[in-house]
Amino acid sequence: MKTKIIFYLILLIRFVSYSQQDAQYSQYMYNTETINPAYSGSRGVLSIFGLYRTQWVGLDGAPKTGAFSINSPIENTNIGLGLTVLNDQIGPTVSNSVGVDLSYTIKTSEVYKLSFGIKGTANFFNFYKEMLNPQVNTDPTLASSLHYFTPNIGTGVYLHSNKAYLGLSVPNFFQSKMYNDNDYAIYKEKINYYLIGGYVFNFSEDIKFKPAFLVKTVEGAPLQLDLSGNILFYEKFMLGAAYRWSAAGSIMAGFQVSEGLYIGYGYDLDSTHLAHYNSGSHELFIRYEFFKHNNRIVSPRFF
């Protein structure tokens, strides 16, 4: 009961004071399409990605997030297409979205390419009153479940090579109020801005090191900075660590099971007072890519 009360206080603060932020990921460097449509097709092959994250394990009503994406370049063109499906559950609220991504890539040098992307998204927000158990049932705002649909558009740019990347994106341009009473909105979908980057250093023929960062900002919330460092051994096994500024530390591991199949896992441990009420967060993803003999990546991309 104590943890439930604490969680819903945090939930209320998040919705009322800080506004809604997009779903959070520790392994953002492998899940770029969800935040930047210009990433679509950049790997040069048909790529399918699935992720599941359970946050703050042991805390009743804590966030659970599922993400699925598929993207591919269109053969003999500079165009990439992608589809993203997201499910984010926090307490009595469930948010689902379906996004379609389109990118266009130009070659800026012998090494770098610059991609421009646009995203169209259909968002479905649901509030289920039966998931609450209030001691007083006279509050009219909790009288029934609520369901909202909101469309949105976004954009992004992505500069990349086989060793480096830098991206800037705004996945949703339109702000919307949901679950509101006159002019007071308990749940607000706000504009999120993302800046990402990373570089691969070759320590030796068999060992590569990639530092990466993500900066996210949204109106009414503190700036979020994620820093990470991953080491790839023999192009097969990855170990890494990350730090989310004033929030959490993470450890990560991944394995290239076959030419097309890659599996990754991340574990977060909170560095805030919330750590006393949960046993960390888990994140698992699977990526599968379809290679042709004429487009096989000899040295697998580290992002």
mmCIF file with all atom_site columns, C-alpha atoms in Angstrom, residues 69-229:
data_model
loop_
_atom_site.group_PDB
_atom_site.id
_atom_site.type_symbol
_atom_site.label_atom_id
_atom_site.label_alt_id
_atom_site.label_comp_id
_atom_site.label_asym_id
_atom_site.label_entity_id
_atom_site.label_seq_id
_atom_site.pdbx_PDB_ins_code
_atom_site.Cartn_x
_atom_site.Cartn_y
_atom_site.Cartn_z
_atom_site.occupancy
_atom_site.B_iso_or_equiv
_atom_site.pdbx_formal_charge
_atom_site.auth_seq_id
_atom_site.auth_comp_id
_atom_site.auth_asym_id
_atom_site.auth_atom_id
_atom_site.pdbx_PDB_model_num
ATOM 1   C CA . SER A 1 69  ? 9.952   -1.066 -35.675 1.00 0.00 ? 69  SER A CA 1
ATOM 2   C CA . ILE A 1 70  ? 10.757  -2.132 -39.203 1.00 0.00 ? 70  ILE A CA 1
ATOM 3   C CA . ASN A 1 71  ? 12.656  -0.056 -41.738 1.00 0.00 ? 71  ASN A CA 1
ATOM 4   C CA . SER A 1 72  ? 14.362  -0.512 -45.065 1.00 0.00 ? 72  SER A CA 1
ATOM 5   C CA . PRO A 1 73  ? 15.903  1.477  -47.904 1.00 0.00 ? 73  PRO A CA 1
ATOM 6   C CA . ILE A 1 74  ? 14.042  1.401  -51.223 1.00 0.00 ? 74  ILE A CA 1
ATOM 7   C CA . GLU A 1 75  ? 16.313  -0.277 -53.766 1.00 0.00 ? 75  GLU A CA 1
ATOM 8   C CA . ASN A 1 76  ? 17.926  1.981  -56.383 1.00 0.00 ? 76  ASN A CA 1
ATOM 9   C CA . THR A 1 77  ? 16.613  5.144  -54.671 1.00 0.00 ? 77  THR A CA 1
ATOM 10  C CA . ASN A 1 78  ? 17.688  7.500  -51.878 1.00 0.00 ? 78  ASN A CA 1
ATOM 11  C CA . ILE A 1 79  ? 14.469  6.824  -49.977 1.00 0.00 ? 79  ILE A CA 1
ATOM 12  C CA . GLY A 1 80  ? 13.958  4.871  -46.758 1.00 0.00 ? 80  GLY A CA 1
ATOM 13  C CA . LEU A 1 81  ? 10.663  3.743  -45.253 1.00 0.00 ? 81  LEU A CA 1
ATOM 14  C CA . GLY A 1 82  ? 9.857   2.715  -41.696 1.00 0.00 ? 82  GLY A CA 1
ATOM 15  C CA . LEU A 1 83  ? 7.048   1.745  -39.349 1.00 0.00 ? 83  LEU A CA 1
ATOM 16  C CA . THR A 1 84  ? 7.103   2.109  -35.550 1.00 0.00 ? 84  THR A CA 1
ATOM 17  C CA . VAL A 1 85  ? 4.591   0.778  -33.015 1.00 0.00 ? 85  VAL A CA 1
ATOM 18  C CA . LEU A 1 86  ? 4.827   1.804  -29.341 1.00 0.00 ? 86  LEU A CA 1
ATOM 19  C CA . ASN A 1 87  ? 2.946   0.762  -26.206 1.00 0.00 ? 87  ASN A CA 1
ATOM 20  C CA . ASP A 1 88  ? 3.569   2.610  -22.924 1.00 0.00 ? 88  ASP A CA 1
ATOM 21  C CA . GLN A 1 89  ? 1.675   1.734  -19.738 1.00 0.00 ? 89  GLN A CA 1
ATOM 22  C CA . ILE A 1 90  ? 1.963   3.795  -16.547 1.00 0.00 ? 90  ILE A CA 1
ATOM 23  C CA . GLY A 1 91  ? -0.437  3.024  -13.727 1.00 0.00 ? 91  GLY A CA 1
ATOM 24  C CA . PRO A 1 92  ? -4.024  3.457  -14.997 1.00 0.00 ? 92  PRO A CA 1
ATOM 25  C CA . THR A 1 93  ? -2.939  4.975  -18.330 1.00 0.00 ? 93  THR A CA 1
ATOM 26  C CA . VAL A 1 94  ? -2.026  3.195  -21.558 1.00 0.00 ? 94  VAL A CA 1
ATOM 27  C CA . SER A 1 95  ? -0.595  5.050  -24.554 1.00 0.00 ? 95  SER A CA 1
ATOM 28  C CA . ASN A 1 96  ? -0.310  3.417  -27.980 1.00 0.00 ? 96  ASN A CA 1
ATOM 29  C CA . SER A 1 97  ? 1.088   4.945  -31.145 1.00 0.00 ? 97  SER A CA 1
ATOM 30  C CA . VAL A 1 98  ? 1.665   3.907  -34.741 1.00 0.00 ? 98  VAL A CA 1
ATOM 31  C CA . GLY A 1 99  ? 4.132   5.945  -36.798 1.00 0.00 ? 99  GLY A CA 1
ATOM 32  C CA . VAL A 1 100 ? 5.131   5.915  -40.471 1.00 0.00 ? 100 VAL A CA 1
ATOM 33  C CA . ASP A 1 101 ? 8.596   7.222  -41.329 1.00 0.00 ? 101 ASP A CA 1
ATOM 34  C CA . LEU A 1 102 ? 10.001  8.501  -44.630 1.00 0.00 ? 102 LEU A CA 1
ATOM 35  C CA . SER A 1 103 ? 13.617  9.490  -45.165 1.00 0.00 ? 103 SER A CA 1
ATOM 36  C CA . TYR A 1 104 ? 15.694  10.893 -48.015 1.00 0.00 ? 104 TYR A CA 1
ATOM 37  C CA . THR A 1 105 ? 19.483  10.522 -48.033 1.00 0.00 ? 105 THR A CA 1
ATOM 38  C CA . ILE A 1 106 ? 22.164  12.472 -49.866 1.00 0.00 ? 106 ILE A CA 1
ATOM 39  C CA . LYS A 1 107 ? 25.878  11.744 -49.981 1.00 0.00 ? 107 LYS A CA 1
ATOM 40  C CA . THR A 1 108 ? 27.865  14.642 -48.550 1.00 0.00 ? 108 THR A CA 1
ATOM 41  C CA . SER A 1 109 ? 31.348  13.131 -48.924 1.00 0.00 ? 109 SER A CA 1
ATOM 42  C CA . GLU A 1 110 ? 33.114  9.851  -49.579 1.00 0.00 ? 110 GLU A CA 1
ATOM 43  C CA . VAL A 1 111 ? 32.444  8.916  -45.958 1.00 0.00 ? 111 VAL A CA 1
ATOM 44  C CA . TYR A 1 112 ? 29.322  10.703 -44.727 1.00 0.00 ? 112 TYR A CA 1
ATOM 45  C CA . LYS A 1 113 ? 25.660  10.678 -45.700 1.00 0.00 ? 113 LYS A CA 1
ATOM 46  C CA . LEU A 1 114 ? 22.973  13.111 -44.562 1.00 0.00 ? 114 LEU A CA 1
ATOM 47  C CA . SER A 1 115 ? 19.400  11.895 -44.145 1.00 0.00 ? 115 SER A CA 1
ATOM 48  C CA . PHE A 1 116 ? 16.225  13.963 -43.745 1.00 0.00 ? 116 PHE A CA 1
ATOM 49  C CA . GLY A 1 117 ? 13.119  12.357 -42.293 1.00 0.00 ? 117 GLY A CA 1
ATOM 50  C CA . ILE A 1 118 ? 9.459   13.022 -41.607 1.00 0.00 ? 118 ILE A CA 1
ATOM 51  C CA . LYS A 1 119 ? 7.146   11.061 -39.329 1.00 0.00 ? 119 LYS A CA 1
ATOM 52  C CA . GLY A 1 120 ? 3.362   10.797 -39.198 1.00 0.00 ? 120 GLY A CA 1
ATOM 53  C CA . THR A 1 121 ? 1.931   9.347  -35.996 1.00 0.00 ? 121 THR A CA 1
ATOM 54  C CA . ALA A 1 122 ? -1.453  8.209  -34.711 1.00 0.00 ? 122 ALA A CA 1
ATOM 55  C CA . ASN A 1 123 ? -1.594  8.356  -30.897 1.00 0.00 ? 123 ASN A CA 1
ATOM 56  C CA . PHE A 1 124 ? -4.164  6.578  -28.721 1.00 0.00 ? 124 PHE A CA 1
ATOM 57  C CA . PHE A 1 125 ? -4.378  7.528  -25.044 1.00 0.00 ? 125 PHE A CA 1
ATOM 58  C CA . ASN A 1 126 ? -6.493  5.492  -22.599 1.00 0.00 ? 126 ASN A CA 1
ATOM 59  C CA . PHE A 1 127 ? -7.296  6.049  -18.934 1.00 0.00 ? 127 PHE A CA 1
ATOM 60  C CA . TYR A 1 128 ? -8.881  3.037  -17.173 1.00 0.00 ? 128 TYR A CA 1
ATOM 61  C CA . LYS A 1 129 ? -10.678 3.996  -13.976 1.00 0.00 ? 129 LYS A CA 1
ATOM 62  C CA . GLU A 1 130 ? -11.080 0.346  -12.946 1.00 0.00 ? 130 GLU A CA 1
ATOM 63  C CA . MET A 1 131 ? -7.304  0.210  -12.372 1.00 0.00 ? 131 MET A CA 1
ATOM 64  C CA . LEU A 1 132 ? -7.701  2.720  -9.529  1.00 0.00 ? 132 LEU A CA 1
ATOM 65  C CA . ASN A 1 133 ? -9.098  2.008  -6.079  1.00 0.00 ? 133 ASN A CA 1
ATOM 66  C CA . PRO A 1 134 ? -9.922  5.431  -4.556  1.00 0.00 ? 134 PRO A CA 1
ATOM 67  C CA . GLN A 1 135 ? -11.236 5.547  -1.003  1.00 0.00 ? 135 GLN A CA 1
ATOM 68  C CA . VAL A 1 136 ? -13.709 8.259  -2.048  1.00 0.00 ? 136 VAL A CA 1
ATOM 69  C CA . ASN A 1 137 ? -15.636 7.715  -5.279  1.00 0.00 ? 137 ASN A CA 1
ATOM 70  C CA . THR A 1 138 ? -17.193 11.179 -5.556  1.00 0.00 ? 138 THR A CA 1
ATOM 71  C CA . ASP A 1 139 ? -14.544 12.736 -7.821  1.00 0.00 ? 139 ASP A CA 1
ATOM 72  C CA . PRO A 1 140 ? -16.307 13.344 -11.194 1.00 0.00 ? 140 PRO A CA 1
ATOM 73  C CA . THR A 1 141 ? -12.997 13.202 -13.099 1.00 0.00 ? 141 THR A CA 1
ATOM 74  C CA . LEU A 1 142 ? -12.693 9.513  -12.116 1.00 0.00 ? 142 LEU A CA 1
ATOM 75  C CA . ALA A 1 143 ? -16.283 8.623  -12.985 1.00 0.00 ? 143 ALA A CA 1
ATOM 76  C CA . SER A 1 144 ? -15.458 6.813  -16.227 1.00 0.00 ? 144 SER A CA 1
ATOM 77  C CA . SER A 1 145 ? -12.614 5.583  -18.373 1.00 0.00 ? 145 SER A CA 1
ATOM 78  C CA . LEU A 1 146 ? -11.318 8.001  -21.008 1.00 0.00 ? 146 LEU A CA 1
ATOM 79  C CA . HIS A 1 147 ? -10.043 7.427  -24.546 1.00 0.00 ? 147 HIS A CA 1
ATOM 80  C CA . TYR A 1 148 ? -8.411  9.978  -26.839 1.00 0.00 ? 148 TYR A CA 1
ATOM 81  C CA . PHE A 1 149 ? -7.014  9.929  -30.379 1.00 0.00 ? 149 PHE A CA 1
ATOM 82  C CA . THR A 1 150 ? -4.513  12.559 -31.554 1.00 0.00 ? 150 THR A CA 1
ATOM 83  C CA . PRO A 1 151 ? -2.546  12.671 -34.825 1.00 0.00 ? 151 PRO A CA 1
ATOM 84  C CA . ASN A 1 152 ? 0.903   14.215 -34.988 1.00 0.00 ? 152 ASN A CA 1
ATOM 85  C CA . ILE A 1 153 ? 3.869   14.851 -37.275 1.00 0.00 ? 153 ILE A CA 1
ATOM 86  C CA . GLY A 1 154 ? 7.598   15.075 -36.634 1.00 0.00 ? 154 GLY A CA 1
ATOM 87  C CA . THR A 1 155 ? 10.916  15.457 -38.380 1.00 0.00 ? 155 THR A CA 1
ATOM 88  C CA . GLY A 1 156 ? 14.622  14.766 -38.008 1.00 0.00 ? 156 GLY A CA 1
ATOM 89  C CA . VAL A 1 157 ? 18.061  14.936 -39.607 1.00 0.00 ? 157 VAL A CA 1
ATOM 90  C CA . TYR A 1 158 ? 20.731  12.248 -39.309 1.00 0.00 ? 158 TYR A CA 1
ATOM 91  C CA . LEU A 1 159 ? 24.387  12.577 -40.365 1.00 0.00 ? 159 LEU A CA 1
ATOM 92  C CA . HIS A 1 160 ? 26.138  9.223  -40.433 1.00 0.00 ? 160 HIS A CA 1
ATOM 93  C CA . SER A 1 161 ? 28.993  7.069  -41.671 1.00 0.00 ? 161 SER A CA 1
ATOM 94  C CA . ASN A 1 162 ? 30.124  3.564  -40.785 1.00 0.00 ? 162 ASN A CA 1
ATOM 95  C CA . LYS A 1 163 ? 31.926  4.950  -37.714 1.00 0.00 ? 163 LYS A CA 1
ATOM 96  C CA . ALA A 1 164 ? 29.982  7.994  -36.535 1.00 0.00 ? 164 ALA A CA 1
ATOM 97  C CA . TYR A 1 165 ? 26.530  9.517  -36.281 1.00 0.00 ? 165 TYR A CA 1
ATOM 98  C CA . LEU A 1 166 ? 24.859  12.751 -35.185 1.00 0.00 ? 166 LEU A CA 1
ATOM 99  C CA . GLY A 1 167 ? 21.131  13.331 -35.179 1.00 0.00 ? 167 GLY A CA 1
ATOM 100 C CA . LEU A 1 168 ? 18.619  16.034 -34.233 1.00 0.00 ? 168 LEU A CA 1
ATOM 101 C CA . SER A 1 169 ? 14.882  15.354 -34.140 1.00 0.00 ? 169 SER A CA 1
ATOM 102 C CA . VAL A 1 170 ? 11.441  16.424 -32.960 1.00 0.00 ? 170 VAL A CA 1
ATOM 103 C CA . PRO A 1 171 ? 9.169   13.334 -33.172 1.00 0.00 ? 171 PRO A CA 1
ATOM 104 C CA . ASN A 1 172 ? 5.968   15.272 -32.352 1.00 0.00 ? 172 ASN A CA 1
ATOM 105 C CA . PHE A 1 173 ? 5.341   18.901 -33.309 1.00 0.00 ? 173 PHE A CA 1
ATOM 106 C CA . PHE A 1 174 ? 1.792   19.295 -32.030 1.00 0.00 ? 174 PHE A CA 1
ATOM 107 C CA . GLN A 1 175 ? 0.961   19.685 -28.339 1.00 0.00 ? 175 GLN A CA 1
ATOM 108 C CA . SER A 1 176 ? -2.301  18.223 -27.099 1.00 0.00 ? 176 SER A CA 1
ATOM 109 C CA . LYS A 1 177 ? -4.252  18.159 -23.843 1.00 0.00 ? 177 LYS A CA 1
ATOM 110 C CA . MET A 1 178 ? -5.826  14.919 -22.694 1.00 0.00 ? 178 MET A CA 1
ATOM 111 C CA . TYR A 1 179 ? -7.958  14.079 -19.662 1.00 0.00 ? 179 TYR A CA 1
ATOM 112 C CA . ASN A 1 180 ? -8.743  17.740 -19.008 1.00 0.00 ? 180 ASN A CA 1
ATOM 113 C CA . ASP A 1 181 ? -11.294 19.640 -16.943 1.00 0.00 ? 181 ASP A CA 1
ATOM 114 C CA . ASN A 1 182 ? -12.034 22.939 -18.698 1.00 0.00 ? 182 ASN A CA 1
ATOM 115 C CA . ASP A 1 183 ? -8.615  24.619 -19.067 1.00 0.00 ? 183 ASP A CA 1
ATOM 116 C CA . TYR A 1 184 ? -6.780  22.354 -16.633 1.00 0.00 ? 184 TYR A CA 1
ATOM 117 C CA . ALA A 1 185 ? -5.047  19.362 -18.225 1.00 0.00 ? 185 ALA A CA 1
ATOM 118 C CA . ILE A 1 186 ? -3.863  16.527 -16.034 1.00 0.00 ? 186 ILE A CA 1
ATOM 119 C CA . TYR A 1 187 ? -2.147  14.850 -18.981 1.00 0.00 ? 187 TYR A CA 1
ATOM 120 C CA . LYS A 1 188 ? -0.326  16.918 -21.603 1.00 0.00 ? 188 LYS A CA 1
ATOM 121 C CA . GLU A 1 189 ? 1.558   15.671 -24.626 1.00 0.00 ? 189 GLU A CA 1
ATOM 122 C CA . LYS A 1 190 ? 4.435   18.104 -25.053 1.00 0.00 ? 190 LYS A CA 1
ATOM 123 C CA . ILE A 1 191 ? 7.125   18.641 -27.702 1.00 0.00 ? 191 ILE A CA 1
ATOM 124 C CA . ASN A 1 192 ? 10.270  16.564 -27.092 1.00 0.00 ? 192 ASN A CA 1
ATOM 125 C CA . TYR A 1 193 ? 13.625  17.539 -28.639 1.00 0.00 ? 193 TYR A CA 1
ATOM 126 C CA . TYR A 1 194 ? 16.416  14.969 -29.134 1.00 0.00 ? 194 TYR A CA 1
ATOM 127 C CA . LEU A 1 195 ? 20.113  15.304 -29.913 1.00 0.00 ? 195 LEU A CA 1
ATOM 128 C CA . ILE A 1 196 ? 22.090  12.073 -30.327 1.00 0.00 ? 196 ILE A CA 1
ATOM 129 C CA . GLY A 1 197 ? 25.639  11.225 -31.327 1.00 0.00 ? 197 GLY A CA 1
ATOM 130 C CA . GLY A 1 198 ? 28.309  8.562  -31.200 1.00 0.00 ? 198 GLY A CA 1
ATOM 131 C CA . TYR A 1 199 ? 31.695  7.561  -32.607 1.00 0.00 ? 199 TYR A CA 1
ATOM 132 C CA . VAL A 1 200 ? 33.449  4.187  -32.994 1.00 0.00 ? 200 VAL A CA 1
ATOM 133 C CA . PHE A 1 201 ? 37.134  3.934  -32.091 1.00 0.00 ? 201 PHE A CA 1
ATOM 134 C CA . ASN A 1 202 ? 39.139  0.909  -33.275 1.00 0.00 ? 202 ASN A CA 1
ATOM 135 C CA . PHE A 1 203 ? 41.312  -0.141 -30.344 1.00 0.00 ? 203 PHE A CA 1
ATOM 136 C CA . SER A 1 204 ? 42.522  -3.090 -32.397 1.00 0.00 ? 204 SER A CA 1
ATOM 137 C CA . GLU A 1 205 ? 41.298  -5.290 -35.221 1.00 0.00 ? 205 GLU A CA 1
ATOM 138 C CA . ASP A 1 206 ? 39.083  -7.188 -32.772 1.00 0.00 ? 206 ASP A CA 1
ATOM 139 C CA . ILE A 1 207 ? 38.094  -4.543 -30.206 1.00 0.00 ? 207 ILE A CA 1
ATOM 140 C CA . LYS A 1 208 ? 36.004  -1.434 -30.853 1.00 0.00 ? 208 LYS A CA 1
ATOM 141 C CA . PHE A 1 209 ? 34.887  1.233  -28.419 1.00 0.00 ? 209 PHE A CA 1
ATOM 142 C CA . LYS A 1 210 ? 31.868  3.491  -28.948 1.00 0.00 ? 210 LYS A CA 1
ATOM 143 C CA . PRO A 1 211 ? 31.011  6.414  -26.674 1.00 0.00 ? 211 PRO A CA 1
ATOM 144 C CA . ALA A 1 212 ? 27.551  7.868  -27.303 1.00 0.00 ? 212 ALA A CA 1
ATOM 145 C CA . PHE A 1 213 ? 25.205  10.478 -25.890 1.00 0.00 ? 213 PHE A CA 1
ATOM 146 C CA . LEU A 1 214 ? 21.558  11.482 -25.924 1.00 0.00 ? 214 LEU A CA 1
ATOM 147 C CA . VAL A 1 215 ? 20.210  14.865 -24.868 1.00 0.00 ? 215 VAL A CA 1
ATOM 148 C CA . LYS A 1 216 ? 16.439  15.204 -24.440 1.00 0.00 ? 216 LYS A CA 1
ATOM 149 C CA . THR A 1 217 ? 14.530  18.295 -23.458 1.00 0.00 ? 217 THR A CA 1
ATOM 150 C CA . VAL A 1 218 ? 10.833  18.999 -23.024 1.00 0.00 ? 218 VAL A CA 1
ATOM 151 C CA . GLU A 1 219 ? 9.100   22.118 -21.737 1.00 0.00 ? 219 GLU A CA 1
ATOM 152 C CA . GLY A 1 220 ? 8.544   22.017 -17.987 1.00 0.00 ? 220 GLY A CA 1
ATOM 153 C CA . ALA A 1 221 ? 10.973  19.140 -17.304 1.00 0.00 ? 221 ALA A CA 1
ATOM 154 C CA . PRO A 1 222 ? 14.674  19.037 -16.432 1.00 0.00 ? 222 PRO A CA 1
ATOM 155 C CA . LEU A 1 223 ? 17.169  18.497 -19.247 1.00 0.00 ? 223 LEU A CA 1
ATOM 156 C CA . GLN A 1 224 ? 17.956  14.780 -19.614 1.00 0.00 ? 224 GLN A CA 1
ATOM 157 C CA . LEU A 1 225 ? 21.506  13.720 -20.497 1.00 0.00 ? 225 LEU A CA 1
ATOM 158 C CA . ASP A 1 226 ? 22.455  10.093 -21.167 1.00 0.00 ? 226 ASP A CA 1
ATOM 159 C CA . LEU A 1 227 ? 26.109  9.098  -21.576 1.00 0.00 ? 227 LEU A CA 1
ATOM 160 C CA . SER A 1 228 ? 27.232  5.609  -22.564 1.00 0.00 ? 228 SER A CA 1
ATOM 161 C CA . GLY A 1 229 ? 30.282  3.607  -23.563 1.00 0.00 ? 229 GLY A CA 1
#
